[in-house]
Coordinates of C-alpha atoms in Angstrom, one line a residue:
M1 CA -22.8 2.4 -14.2
N2 CA -20.8 -1.2 -15.1
R3 CA -17.6 -1.8 -14.0
K4 CA -15.2 -4.0 -16.5
L5 CA -13.4 -7.1 -16.2
L6 CA -10.1 -7.0 -17.2
A7 CA -8.4 -10.4 -17.5
A8 CA -4.8 -11.8 -18.1
A9 CA -2.1 -9.4 -17.5
T10 CA -3.5 -6.5 -16.0
A11 CA -6.8 -7.6 -14.7
V12 CA -10.0 -6.2 -14.0
V13 CA -12.6 -3.6 -12.2
A14 CA -12.4 -0.4 -9.4
G15 CA -13.6 2.0 -6.6
A16 CA -16.4 4.7 -6.6
L17 CA -15.4 8.0 -5.7
A18 CA -12.5 10.4 -6.8
L19 CA -9.7 8.5 -8.2
G20 CA -7.4 11.1 -7.0
G21 CA -3.8 10.9 -7.5
C22 CA -3.5 8.6 -10.1
T23 CA -2.0 10.6 -13.1
P24 CA 1.0 9.0 -14.7
T25 CA 4.3 10.2 -14.1
P26 CA 6.1 10.2 -18.0
T27 CA 9.9 9.6 -18.1
T28 CA 11.2 9.5 -21.7
S29 CA 14.8 7.5 -22.7
G30 CA 16.8 7.9 -25.5
T31 CA 15.4 11.2 -27.3
T32 CA 16.6 14.2 -28.9
A33 CA 14.5 17.2 -30.4
A34 CA 10.9 16.3 -31.0
P35 CA 9.9 15.1 -34.4
A36 CA 7.7 16.4 -36.5
V37 CA 4.6 14.6 -37.2
K38 CA 2.3 13.3 -39.7
T39 CA -1.4 12.3 -41.0
G40 CA -2.1 9.2 -41.7
G41 CA -0.3 5.5 -41.5
E42 CA -0.8 2.5 -39.6
V43 CA 0.2 1.0 -36.0
N44 CA 0.2 -2.0 -34.0
V45 CA -0.3 -1.8 -30.2
A46 CA -0.9 -4.3 -27.8
W47 CA -3.5 -5.4 -25.1
N48 CA -3.4 -8.4 -22.7
Q49 CA -6.6 -10.2 -23.4
A50 CA -8.7 -10.9 -26.8
F51 CA -11.4 -9.1 -27.8
E52 CA -14.6 -11.3 -27.8
S53 CA -17.7 -9.1 -28.2
Y54 CA -19.0 -5.8 -29.9
N55 CA -21.5 -5.3 -27.3
N56 CA -19.9 -5.3 -23.8
A57 CA -22.7 -4.1 -22.0
T58 CA -24.0 -7.8 -21.4
Q59 CA -23.4 -9.0 -18.2
D60 CA -21.1 -12.0 -19.8
Q61 CA -19.0 -9.4 -22.1
N62 CA -18.5 -7.0 -19.5
A63 CA -14.9 -6.9 -19.8
T64 CA -12.2 -3.9 -20.6
A65 CA -10.9 -5.9 -23.8
N66 CA -14.4 -5.5 -25.5
A67 CA -14.7 -1.9 -24.0
N68 CA -11.3 -0.4 -25.5
I69 CA -12.5 -1.5 -28.9
T70 CA -16.2 -0.5 -28.7
Y71 CA -14.7 2.8 -27.2
M72 CA -12.8 3.5 -30.2
A73 CA -15.3 2.5 -33.2
N74 CA -17.9 4.5 -31.3
D75 CA -18.7 8.2 -30.2
S76 CA -20.6 9.8 -26.6
I77 CA -21.5 12.9 -25.7
G78 CA -19.1 12.9 -22.9
Y79 CA -15.6 11.1 -22.0
Y80 CA -13.1 11.3 -19.7
D81 CA -9.2 12.6 -20.6
K82 CA -6.1 11.7 -18.9
D83 CA -6.8 14.2 -16.0
L84 CA -10.1 12.7 -15.1
K85 CA -12.2 15.7 -16.2
V86 CA -15.1 15.5 -18.2
I87 CA -14.8 16.7 -21.7
Q88 CA -17.8 17.2 -23.8
N89 CA -18.5 16.3 -27.6
P90 CA -21.3 18.5 -29.2
S91 CA -20.5 16.8 -32.7
F92 CA -22.5 13.5 -30.9
G93 CA -25.0 15.6 -28.7
K94 CA -25.8 17.5 -25.7
Y95 CA -27.9 16.6 -22.4
E96 CA -29.7 19.1 -20.6
K97 CA -31.3 18.7 -16.7
L98 CA -34.7 19.9 -16.7
S99 CA -36.2 19.3 -13.4
D100 CA -35.1 18.2 -10.0
N101 CA -38.3 17.1 -8.8
P102 CA -38.9 14.6 -10.5
L103 CA -35.2 14.7 -12.1
K104 CA -35.6 14.9 -15.5
V105 CA -33.0 14.8 -18.1
K106 CA -33.2 15.8 -21.9
V107 CA -30.6 14.1 -24.4
T108 CA -30.7 15.6 -28.0
L109 CA -28.5 13.9 -30.7
A110 CA -26.4 16.3 -32.9
D111 CA -27.0 15.9 -36.8
T112 CA -23.4 14.8 -37.4
A113 CA -24.1 11.9 -34.9
T114 CA -24.4 9.3 -38.2
W115 CA -23.7 5.2 -38.1
S116 CA -20.7 4.3 -40.4
D117 CA -23.2 2.7 -42.9
G118 CA -24.6 6.1 -43.1
T119 CA -28.0 5.6 -41.0
P120 CA -28.3 8.8 -38.4
V121 CA -28.5 7.9 -35.0
T122 CA -31.7 8.7 -33.3
A123 CA -33.6 8.4 -30.5
A124 CA -34.5 4.6 -31.4
D125 CA -30.9 3.9 -30.5
M126 CA -31.5 5.5 -27.0
I127 CA -34.9 3.6 -26.2
L128 CA -32.9 0.6 -27.7
Q129 CA -30.2 1.4 -24.8
W130 CA -32.9 1.9 -22.1
V131 CA -35.1 -1.1 -22.6
A132 CA -31.9 -3.1 -22.3
L133 CA -30.0 -1.9 -19.7
S134 CA -33.0 -1.2 -17.4
G135 CA -34.8 -4.4 -17.6
N136 CA -38.1 -2.7 -17.5
R137 CA -39.7 -5.1 -20.5
N138 CA -38.0 -8.4 -18.7
T139 CA -40.9 -10.7 -18.0
Y140 CA -38.7 -13.3 -16.7
E141 CA -35.3 -14.1 -15.4
P142 CA -33.7 -17.4 -16.6
T143 CA -30.8 -19.8 -15.4
L144 CA -27.7 -18.5 -17.2
D145 CA -25.4 -21.4 -19.1
D146 CA -21.9 -22.1 -18.7
N147 CA -20.9 -19.0 -20.4
G148 CA -23.3 -16.7 -18.6
L149 CA -25.7 -16.3 -21.2
A150 CA -29.0 -16.8 -21.1
P151 CA -31.0 -19.4 -23.1
A152 CA -32.9 -17.9 -26.2
N153 CA -36.1 -16.1 -25.4
A154 CA -39.0 -18.1 -26.5
G155 CA -42.6 -17.3 -27.1
T156 CA -43.4 -14.0 -25.2
Q157 CA -40.8 -14.2 -23.0
V158 CA -38.2 -11.3 -23.0
Y159 CA -34.9 -11.0 -21.2
F160 CA -32.4 -8.5 -21.8
N161 CA -28.7 -9.9 -20.4
A162 CA -27.8 -6.6 -18.6
A163 CA -28.5 -4.0 -16.0
S164 CA -27.3 -0.6 -14.6
I165 CA -29.0 1.1 -11.6
G166 CA -29.6 4.3 -13.3
Y167 CA -31.8 2.7 -16.2
K168 CA -33.9 0.9 -13.3
L169 CA -34.9 4.1 -12.2
I170 CA -36.1 5.1 -15.2
T171 CA -39.3 3.4 -15.3
D172 CA -41.3 4.8 -18.0
M173 CA -40.1 4.8 -21.8
P174 CA -38.2 8.0 -22.1
E175 CA -40.3 10.6 -24.3
V176 CA -39.5 10.9 -28.2
G177 CA -39.1 14.4 -29.3
D178 CA -37.3 16.7 -31.9
N179 CA -38.2 14.8 -35.0
G180 CA -36.6 11.4 -33.4
K181 CA -33.5 13.4 -31.9
S182 CA -34.1 13.3 -28.7
A183 CA -35.1 11.7 -25.7
T184 CA -36.1 12.8 -22.1
F185 CA -35.5 10.2 -19.3
T186 CA -37.9 11.0 -16.1
Y187 CA -36.3 9.2 -13.1
S188 CA -38.6 7.6 -10.4
K189 CA -36.0 9.1 -7.5
P190 CA -33.1 11.2 -7.2
Y191 CA -29.9 9.8 -8.8
V192 CA -26.8 11.6 -8.0
D193 CA -25.1 10.0 -11.2
W194 CA -27.5 10.8 -13.9
E195 CA -24.5 12.7 -15.8
I196 CA -22.9 9.4 -16.5
S197 CA -25.8 7.8 -17.7
A198 CA -26.3 10.7 -20.1
M199 CA -22.5 10.8 -21.2
T200 CA -23.5 7.7 -23.2
P201 CA -26.9 7.3 -24.4
V202 CA -26.2 4.9 -26.9
G203 CA -24.8 1.4 -27.5
V204 CA -25.4 -0.5 -30.3
P205 CA -27.1 0.3 -33.2
A206 CA -31.0 0.0 -33.1
H207 CA -31.5 -0.3 -36.8
I208 CA -29.2 -3.0 -37.0
T209 CA -30.3 -5.2 -33.9
A210 CA -34.0 -5.0 -35.1
K211 CA -33.1 -5.8 -38.8
K212 CA -31.4 -8.9 -37.7
A213 CA -33.9 -9.7 -34.9
L214 CA -36.9 -8.9 -37.1
S215 CA -35.6 -10.0 -40.4
L216 CA -36.3 -6.4 -42.0
T217 CA -34.5 -4.6 -44.6
D218 CA -34.9 -1.0 -44.3
N219 CA -32.7 0.3 -41.6
T220 CA -35.4 3.4 -40.9
A221 CA -37.8 1.0 -40.6
A222 CA -36.1 -1.2 -38.2
A223 CA -35.5 1.6 -36.0
Q224 CA -39.3 2.4 -35.7
A225 CA -39.7 -1.0 -35.0
V226 CA -37.6 -0.9 -32.1
I227 CA -39.4 2.0 -30.5
D228 CA -42.6 0.4 -31.2
A229 CA -42.3 -2.9 -30.0
V230 CA -41.1 -0.9 -26.7
K231 CA -44.0 2.1 -27.0
N232 CA -46.4 -1.4 -27.3
K233 CA -44.7 -3.7 -25.0
D234 CA -44.9 -6.5 -27.9
A235 CA -43.2 -9.3 -26.0
E236 CA -42.7 -11.6 -29.5
K237 CA -40.7 -9.0 -31.1
L238 CA -38.8 -7.7 -27.8
G239 CA -37.7 -11.5 -26.8
K240 CA -36.5 -11.9 -30.5
I241 CA -34.7 -8.2 -30.3
A242 CA -33.1 -9.3 -26.7
N243 CA -32.3 -12.3 -28.0
F244 CA -29.8 -10.8 -30.5
W245 CA -29.0 -8.1 -28.6
N246 CA -27.6 -10.4 -25.9
T247 CA -25.6 -13.1 -28.4
G248 CA -25.8 -11.2 -32.1
Y249 CA -22.7 -9.0 -31.9
K250 CA -20.3 -11.9 -30.3
F251 CA -17.4 -12.5 -32.6
M252 CA -13.8 -13.0 -32.5
N253 CA -13.0 -13.7 -36.5
M254 CA -14.1 -10.6 -38.6
P255 CA -17.8 -11.1 -39.7
T256 CA -18.7 -12.0 -42.7
D257 CA -22.0 -10.0 -41.9
K258 CA -20.3 -6.3 -42.1
D259 CA -23.3 -5.1 -40.3
I260 CA -22.4 -6.6 -37.0
V261 CA -19.6 -3.8 -36.8
V262 CA -21.4 -0.8 -37.5
G263 CA -20.4 2.0 -35.3
S264 CA -20.8 5.9 -34.5
G265 CA -17.1 6.7 -34.1
P266 CA -13.9 7.7 -35.7
F267 CA -12.9 3.9 -36.5
T268 CA -14.5 1.1 -37.9
I269 CA -13.2 -2.4 -37.3
T270 CA -12.5 -4.0 -40.9
D271 CA -10.5 -7.2 -39.5
A272 CA -10.0 -9.5 -36.7
K273 CA -8.5 -12.8 -36.1
E274 CA -9.1 -15.1 -33.2
K275 CA -6.9 -14.7 -29.7
Q276 CA -4.5 -12.9 -32.5
Y277 CA -5.3 -9.4 -33.5
I278 CA -8.3 -7.1 -34.1
T279 CA -7.7 -4.0 -36.6
L280 CA -9.7 -0.4 -36.8
S281 CA -9.4 1.7 -39.9
K282 CA -10.9 5.3 -40.1
N283 CA -14.3 5.8 -40.6
P284 CA -14.6 7.5 -44.0
N285 CA -18.6 8.5 -43.0
Y286 CA -17.7 9.6 -39.4
K287 CA -19.0 13.2 -39.0
G288 CA -18.0 14.2 -35.6
S289 CA -15.1 16.0 -34.1
H290 CA -12.8 13.4 -33.3
K291 CA -11.7 12.9 -36.5
A292 CA -8.7 10.5 -36.8
N293 CA -5.0 10.9 -37.6
L294 CA -4.0 7.7 -38.2
D295 CA -5.8 5.4 -40.9
K296 CA -5.2 2.1 -39.2
I297 CA -4.9 1.0 -35.6
T298 CA -4.2 -3.0 -34.7
V299 CA -4.5 -4.2 -31.3
R300 CA -2.6 -7.7 -31.1
F301 CA -3.5 -9.3 -28.0
I302 CA -0.2 -10.4 -26.4
A303 CA -0.9 -11.8 -22.5
D304 CA 2.5 -12.6 -21.7
A305 CA 4.1 -9.3 -20.2
Q306 CA 7.7 -10.1 -21.2
A307 CA 6.5 -11.2 -24.8
S308 CA 4.8 -7.7 -24.9
V309 CA 7.8 -5.8 -24.0
Q310 CA 9.5 -7.7 -26.7
A311 CA 7.3 -7.0 -29.4
L312 CA 7.7 -3.0 -28.0
Q313 CA 11.5 -3.5 -28.3
N314 CA 11.3 -5.3 -31.9
G315 CA 9.1 -2.3 -33.3
E316 CA 6.4 -4.9 -33.7
V317 CA 4.2 -2.9 -31.6
L318 CA 4.2 1.0 -30.7
V319 CA 2.2 1.0 -27.0
T320 CA 1.8 -1.9 -24.5
Q321 CA 0.8 -1.9 -20.5
P322 CA 1.8 -5.1 -19.5
Q323 CA 1.3 -6.4 -16.3
A324 CA 3.4 -4.3 -13.7
T325 CA 6.7 -6.0 -12.1
A326 CA 9.5 -5.0 -10.8
D327 CA 11.4 -7.0 -14.1
I328 CA 9.1 -5.2 -16.3
L329 CA 9.9 -1.8 -14.9
K330 CA 13.4 -2.4 -15.4
Q331 CA 13.2 -3.9 -18.7
V332 CA 11.0 -0.8 -20.1
T333 CA 13.1 1.9 -18.4
A334 CA 16.0 0.4 -20.5
L335 CA 14.9 0.9 -23.8
K336 CA 15.3 3.8 -25.7
D337 CA 13.3 6.4 -27.7
V338 CA 10.5 5.0 -25.3
T339 CA 8.1 7.0 -22.7
V340 CA 7.1 5.0 -19.7
Q341 CA 4.2 6.3 -17.8
T342 CA 3.7 4.7 -14.2
A343 CA 0.6 5.5 -11.8
A344 CA -1.3 3.6 -9.3
G345 CA -4.0 2.3 -11.7
G346 CA -7.9 2.5 -11.5
T347 CA -7.7 -1.4 -10.9
Y348 CA -8.1 -3.3 -7.3
E349 CA -7.0 -7.2 -6.7
H350 CA -9.8 -8.5 -4.4
V351 CA -11.4 -12.2 -3.7
D352 CA -14.9 -12.9 -3.7
M353 CA -17.0 -15.9 -2.5
A354 CA -20.0 -18.0 -3.6
Q355 CA -23.1 -18.1 -1.3
N356 CA -25.4 -19.8 -4.0
N357 CA -23.8 -22.9 -5.0
G358 CA -24.0 -25.3 -2.5
G359 CA -20.5 -24.8 -1.8
P360 CA -18.5 -24.5 1.6
F361 CA -19.5 -20.6 1.4
D362 CA -23.2 -21.4 1.1
P363 CA -25.7 -22.2 4.1
K364 CA -27.7 -24.6 1.8
A365 CA -24.2 -26.9 2.6
Y366 CA -25.3 -26.6 6.5
G367 CA -28.8 -27.4 6.3
G368 CA -29.3 -23.7 6.1
D369 CA -26.7 -22.9 8.7
A370 CA -25.8 -19.5 8.3
N371 CA -23.9 -18.6 10.7
K372 CA -22.0 -21.7 10.3
A373 CA -21.4 -20.6 6.5
K374 CA -20.3 -17.0 7.8
L375 CA -17.7 -18.7 10.2
V376 CA -16.1 -20.6 7.0
R377 CA -16.0 -17.4 5.0
Q378 CA -14.7 -15.4 7.8
A379 CA -11.8 -18.3 8.4
F380 CA -10.8 -18.4 4.4
L381 CA -10.6 -14.7 4.5
T382 CA -8.7 -14.3 7.6
S383 CA -6.1 -16.8 6.1
I384 CA -5.5 -14.8 2.6
P385 CA -2.1 -13.7 3.2
R386 CA -2.7 -10.1 2.3
Q387 CA 0.7 -8.8 3.5
K388 CA 2.6 -11.3 2.3
I389 CA 1.1 -10.9 -1.6
I390 CA 2.1 -7.2 -1.2
D391 CA 5.4 -7.8 0.3
N392 CA 6.5 -10.5 -2.4
L393 CA 4.8 -9.5 -5.6
I394 CA 3.9 -5.6 -5.2
K395 CA 6.5 -3.9 -2.8
P396 CA 9.4 -4.6 -5.1
L397 CA 7.3 -2.3 -7.8
N398 CA 6.3 -0.1 -5.2
P399 CA 7.9 -0.3 -2.2
N400 CA 5.6 2.4 -0.6
A401 CA 2.7 -0.3 -1.5
T402 CA 0.0 -1.1 1.1
I403 CA -2.8 -2.9 1.6
R404 CA -6.0 -1.6 0.3
N405 CA -8.8 -1.6 3.1
S406 CA -11.8 -0.5 1.3
F407 CA -14.4 -2.0 -1.3
T408 CA -15.2 0.9 -2.9
T409 CA -13.1 3.6 -2.6
V410 CA -9.3 3.9 -3.9
P411 CA -6.6 4.6 -0.9
S412 CA -5.6 7.7 -3.0
S413 CA -8.9 9.0 -1.8
P414 CA -9.8 11.9 0.3
A415 CA -12.6 9.6 1.8
Y416 CA -10.6 6.3 2.1
A417 CA -9.2 6.7 5.6
A418 CA -12.8 7.7 7.1
I419 CA -14.2 4.4 5.0
A420 CA -11.6 2.3 5.9
G421 CA -11.6 3.2 9.3
A422 CA -15.2 2.4 9.7
N423 CA -15.7 -1.2 8.0
G424 CA -13.3 -2.9 9.9
M425 CA -11.4 -4.5 7.5
E426 CA -8.3 -4.5 9.1
A427 CA -9.1 -5.4 12.4
A428 CA -11.0 -8.4 10.8
Y429 CA -8.5 -9.6 8.3
G430 CA -5.2 -8.1 8.8
G431 CA -2.5 -9.5 6.6
G432 CA -3.2 -12.9 6.9
D433 CA -3.1 -14.9 9.8
S434 CA -3.7 -18.7 9.3
A435 CA -3.3 -19.7 13.0
K436 CA -6.3 -17.4 13.8
A437 CA -8.0 -18.7 10.7
K438 CA -7.7 -22.1 12.1
T439 CA -9.3 -21.2 15.4
I440 CA -12.4 -19.8 13.2
L441 CA -12.8 -22.6 11.1
A442 CA -12.7 -25.3 14.3
S443 CA -15.3 -23.2 16.2
A444 CA -17.6 -23.6 13.0
G445 CA -17.4 -27.7 13.9
L446 CA -17.4 -29.2 10.3
A447 CA -16.3 -32.7 10.6
T448 CA -14.5 -32.9 6.9
P449 CA -12.1 -29.9 5.7
P450 CA -14.1 -27.8 3.7
T451 CA -12.7 -27.7 -0.2
V452 CA -12.6 -24.5 -1.8
R453 CA -12.2 -24.5 -5.4
F454 CA -10.6 -21.3 -6.7
L455 CA -11.1 -19.3 -10.1
Y456 CA -8.3 -17.3 -11.5
A457 CA -7.0 -16.3 -14.7
S458 CA -4.7 -18.9 -15.7
T459 CA -2.5 -17.0 -18.5
N460 CA -2.0 -14.5 -15.5
T461 CA 1.5 -15.0 -13.9
R462 CA 1.2 -12.8 -10.7
R463 CA -2.2 -14.6 -10.2
Q464 CA -0.4 -18.0 -10.5
Q465 CA 2.1 -16.5 -7.9
E466 CA -1.1 -15.0 -5.5
F467 CA -2.9 -18.6 -5.7
Q468 CA 0.3 -20.8 -4.6
L469 CA 0.6 -18.3 -1.6
I470 CA -3.3 -18.2 -0.7
K471 CA -3.3 -21.8 -1.3
E472 CA -0.8 -22.5 1.2
A473 CA -1.9 -20.3 3.6
A474 CA -5.9 -21.8 3.8
E475 CA -4.6 -25.4 3.6
A476 CA -2.7 -24.3 6.7
A477 CA -5.6 -22.8 8.2
G478 CA -7.6 -26.5 7.5
F479 CA -8.7 -25.7 4.1
K480 CA -8.5 -27.8 0.7
V481 CA -8.1 -25.9 -1.8
E482 CA -7.8 -26.5 -5.7
D483 CA -6.9 -24.8 -8.4
K484 CA -9.8 -24.2 -11.0
S485 CA -8.3 -21.7 -13.1
A486 CA -9.3 -21.2 -16.6
E487 CA -7.7 -18.8 -19.6
K488 CA -11.8 -17.6 -20.0
W489 CA -12.4 -17.0 -16.4
G490 CA -14.2 -13.9 -17.0
S491 CA -17.1 -15.7 -18.7
L492 CA -17.2 -18.0 -15.6
L493 CA -17.8 -15.9 -13.0
P494 CA -21.3 -15.8 -13.7
D495 CA -21.5 -19.6 -13.1
T496 CA -20.7 -20.1 -9.6
T497 CA -21.4 -23.8 -10.1
K498 CA -18.1 -23.8 -11.5
Y499 CA -16.1 -22.1 -8.6
D500 CA -16.3 -21.3 -5.0
A501 CA -13.5 -18.3 -4.5
A502 CA -12.5 -16.0 -7.4
L503 CA -9.4 -13.7 -7.6
F504 CA -9.7 -10.9 -10.0
G505 CA -9.8 -7.4 -10.0
W506 CA -12.3 -4.6 -10.6
Q507 CA -11.4 -1.6 -13.0
S508 CA -13.5 1.5 -13.1
T509 CA -15.1 3.0 -16.0
S510 CA -16.2 6.0 -14.4
L511 CA -16.2 8.8 -11.6
A512 CA -19.7 7.5 -10.4
V513 CA -20.4 7.9 -7.1
G514 CA -22.7 4.7 -6.7
E515 CA -20.5 2.6 -9.3
S516 CA -20.1 -0.2 -6.6
D517 CA -23.8 -0.6 -6.2
A518 CA -23.7 -3.6 -9.1
N519 CA -21.3 -5.4 -6.8
Y520 CA -23.1 -5.7 -3.7
R521 CA -27.0 -4.9 -4.4
T522 CA -29.2 -8.0 -3.8
K523 CA -29.3 -9.3 -7.8
G524 CA -26.4 -6.7 -8.7
Q525 CA -24.9 -7.2 -12.5
N526 CA -21.7 -7.6 -11.0
N527 CA -23.0 -9.4 -7.8
Y528 CA -22.7 -13.4 -9.3
Y529 CA -22.8 -14.8 -5.7
G530 CA -26.6 -14.5 -4.2
Y531 CA -25.2 -11.9 -1.5
S532 CA -28.2 -10.4 -0.2
N533 CA -28.5 -7.6 2.4
P534 CA -31.8 -5.7 2.5
A535 CA -29.4 -3.0 4.9
V536 CA -26.9 -2.3 1.9
D537 CA -29.6 -2.0 -0.9
K538 CA -31.3 0.2 1.4
L539 CA -28.0 2.1 2.0
F540 CA -26.9 2.3 -1.9
D541 CA -30.4 3.9 -2.2
E542 CA -29.6 6.5 0.1
L543 CA -26.4 6.7 -1.7
L544 CA -27.6 7.4 -4.9
G545 CA -29.9 10.2 -4.2
T546 CA -27.0 11.9 -1.9
T547 CA -25.0 14.7 -3.4
E548 CA -23.4 16.0 -0.3
S549 CA -19.7 14.1 0.2
A550 CA -19.1 13.8 4.0
K551 CA -22.8 12.2 3.6
Q552 CA -21.7 9.8 0.7
T553 CA -18.8 8.6 2.7
E554 CA -20.5 8.0 6.0
I555 CA -23.0 5.7 3.7
L556 CA -20.1 4.1 2.3
G557 CA -18.5 3.4 5.4
K558 CA -22.0 2.0 6.7
I559 CA -22.0 0.1 3.6
E560 CA -18.4 -1.1 4.0
K561 CA -18.8 -2.6 7.7
L562 CA -21.7 -4.7 6.5
L563 CA -20.0 -6.1 3.6
V564 CA -17.2 -6.9 6.4
D565 CA -19.6 -8.5 8.9
D566 CA -21.0 -10.7 6.5
A567 CA -17.6 -11.7 5.4
F568 CA -18.5 -11.1 1.5
G569 CA -15.1 -10.8 1.0
T570 CA -11.6 -9.1 0.7
T571 CA -9.8 -6.3 -1.0
I572 CA -5.7 -6.9 -1.5
F573 CA -4.1 -4.3 -3.3
Q574 CA -4.4 -1.3 -5.7
F575 CA -2.6 -2.0 -9.1
P576 CA 0.6 -0.1 -10.1
E577 CA 0.6 0.6 -13.4
I578 CA 3.3 0.7 -16.3
T579 CA 2.5 2.3 -19.9
T580 CA 5.2 2.3 -22.3
S581 CA 5.0 3.8 -25.7
S582 CA 7.4 4.0 -28.5
N583 CA 8.7 7.9 -29.1
K584 CA 7.5 7.1 -32.8
L585 CA 3.8 7.8 -31.9
K586 CA 2.6 10.8 -30.0
N587 CA -0.4 12.0 -28.2
V588 CA -0.5 8.7 -26.2
S589 CA -1.2 9.0 -22.4
A590 CA -2.8 6.8 -19.8
T591 CA -5.7 7.1 -17.7
P592 CA -6.6 5.0 -14.7
L593 CA -10.5 4.4 -16.1
S594 CA -11.4 1.7 -19.0
P595 CA -10.6 2.4 -22.1
N596 CA -6.8 2.9 -20.5
F597 CA -4.8 4.7 -23.0
F598 CA -7.1 4.0 -25.5
W599 CA -8.7 7.2 -24.4
N600 CA -7.8 9.8 -27.1
A601 CA -6.9 6.9 -30.0
W602 CA -8.0 9.6 -32.6
E603 CA -5.9 11.8 -31.7
W604 CA -2.5 9.7 -31.9
Q605 CA 0.0 10.4 -34.5
L606 CA 3.0 8.6 -35.9
A607 CA 6.4 10.9 -36.1

């Protein structure tokens, strides 16, 4: 499964094993008796990053800010509640494992699964999801542009700008059945996370995608056109479908073509203004069990944490989850008639480095000398003042905060100690040591100090502070560090010609065992940096077929040891998280997974 990039105030995506111990602790201030609740009404809530695309499955739009909105506008068969339990939604569909060898999974859509324009959700929608995320009809791999976009497919070229390891294991077209209401997926090998894929088998609507891509008018014919194009391997039509799937759902202002916002969920998008807000209204054609209580939810985009708290205090928004700092916690706990939920979130901070751009961490910069490039990476990583970052920026909020020493597993997981003990990250990088880093850099024998272009979110105050600490420590070790921060840093990640190192966070979308696969596998969707180690790929292959937890832990320890030995990057800390909601709005709770506090938006009620 994909992970989500979260920008601005809280930041971006997370771990692989169980996210235990993340249940928020609520505190309530200034309240008396619980007020009665009512149906209907309109509310405003705050989020720290602007919406950009209705198709968050593409590589360049794999962001939490997009996923929050698409989640509310679309249904699924299964989803996570605040306690990270999977809840089934039979009003959208069901899934069942038919066999283990080969692994066969049948997904059947319910008769009540309906798009907001009245069109039934069918197997065509699942076929579109499969062909897009599997890449099994792609005919080439293009060079992405500055925004992480592929050039338009031309002629018989086909490229869907996405990838999912689970869908890639389904090499044959799924079998359509039950009068177009089911699809049976046959995996080429065992896959431990098959249920995660089955929970959300549908993305953007097939009939809308085909109508726009192929200039069709009839919804039923358009949906069938997707099935036919995939079945017949019609590259000309698939290329056009891929073009629209890749880019056709991108908007920040409300599109004039309302087909672009057709969804299957309890809400539909009815208004949007670039970088200011997006509004979702109750879907009048929704037939599922998640019927919305509220008439309208407007998500206001407020990057500044102080401004979002002020908006809450003024009653301009009823929920906010600003970047957690000691000052913010103090401010929200002092407010009256609010509920404050604190938790260790599902997001962790880390630094990655590009090995494919001819820069200081790429062997090409040294005539192909891989060892020299690795020494430069090791020196830079050793200089990063992980302990100072935590002492200065995180401990004032959480006195018990510690360095996170795992690429794949949250510190609260039972497997964390074993994995962190096996990977060698603490021994390699510790809390940061500029003197040691300077010695390592000197051993590389460079003629001039290497220049590192450093990418991070320019609108994020904590990232600005982290950058200054990293820059100071790295320059003491002999590097020159350039500030390449950007507001739309997330869209720049696929284009490593723009930077050499990036500071951001990953937030989990699920509890999938193999969720980190996309980050470290050769050409994985989230592996932007050209990193490739066949031994890592082989271990992930083994992990994806392993169901025994002790063996999973052992494999992850081996993977992480290779990542540390290769000087891929480093992790820093697990995010503290603060969700504050007005007591005027009921049934609000936080979960460490994307979609955050939006997970049950249909249950929200005004007092």
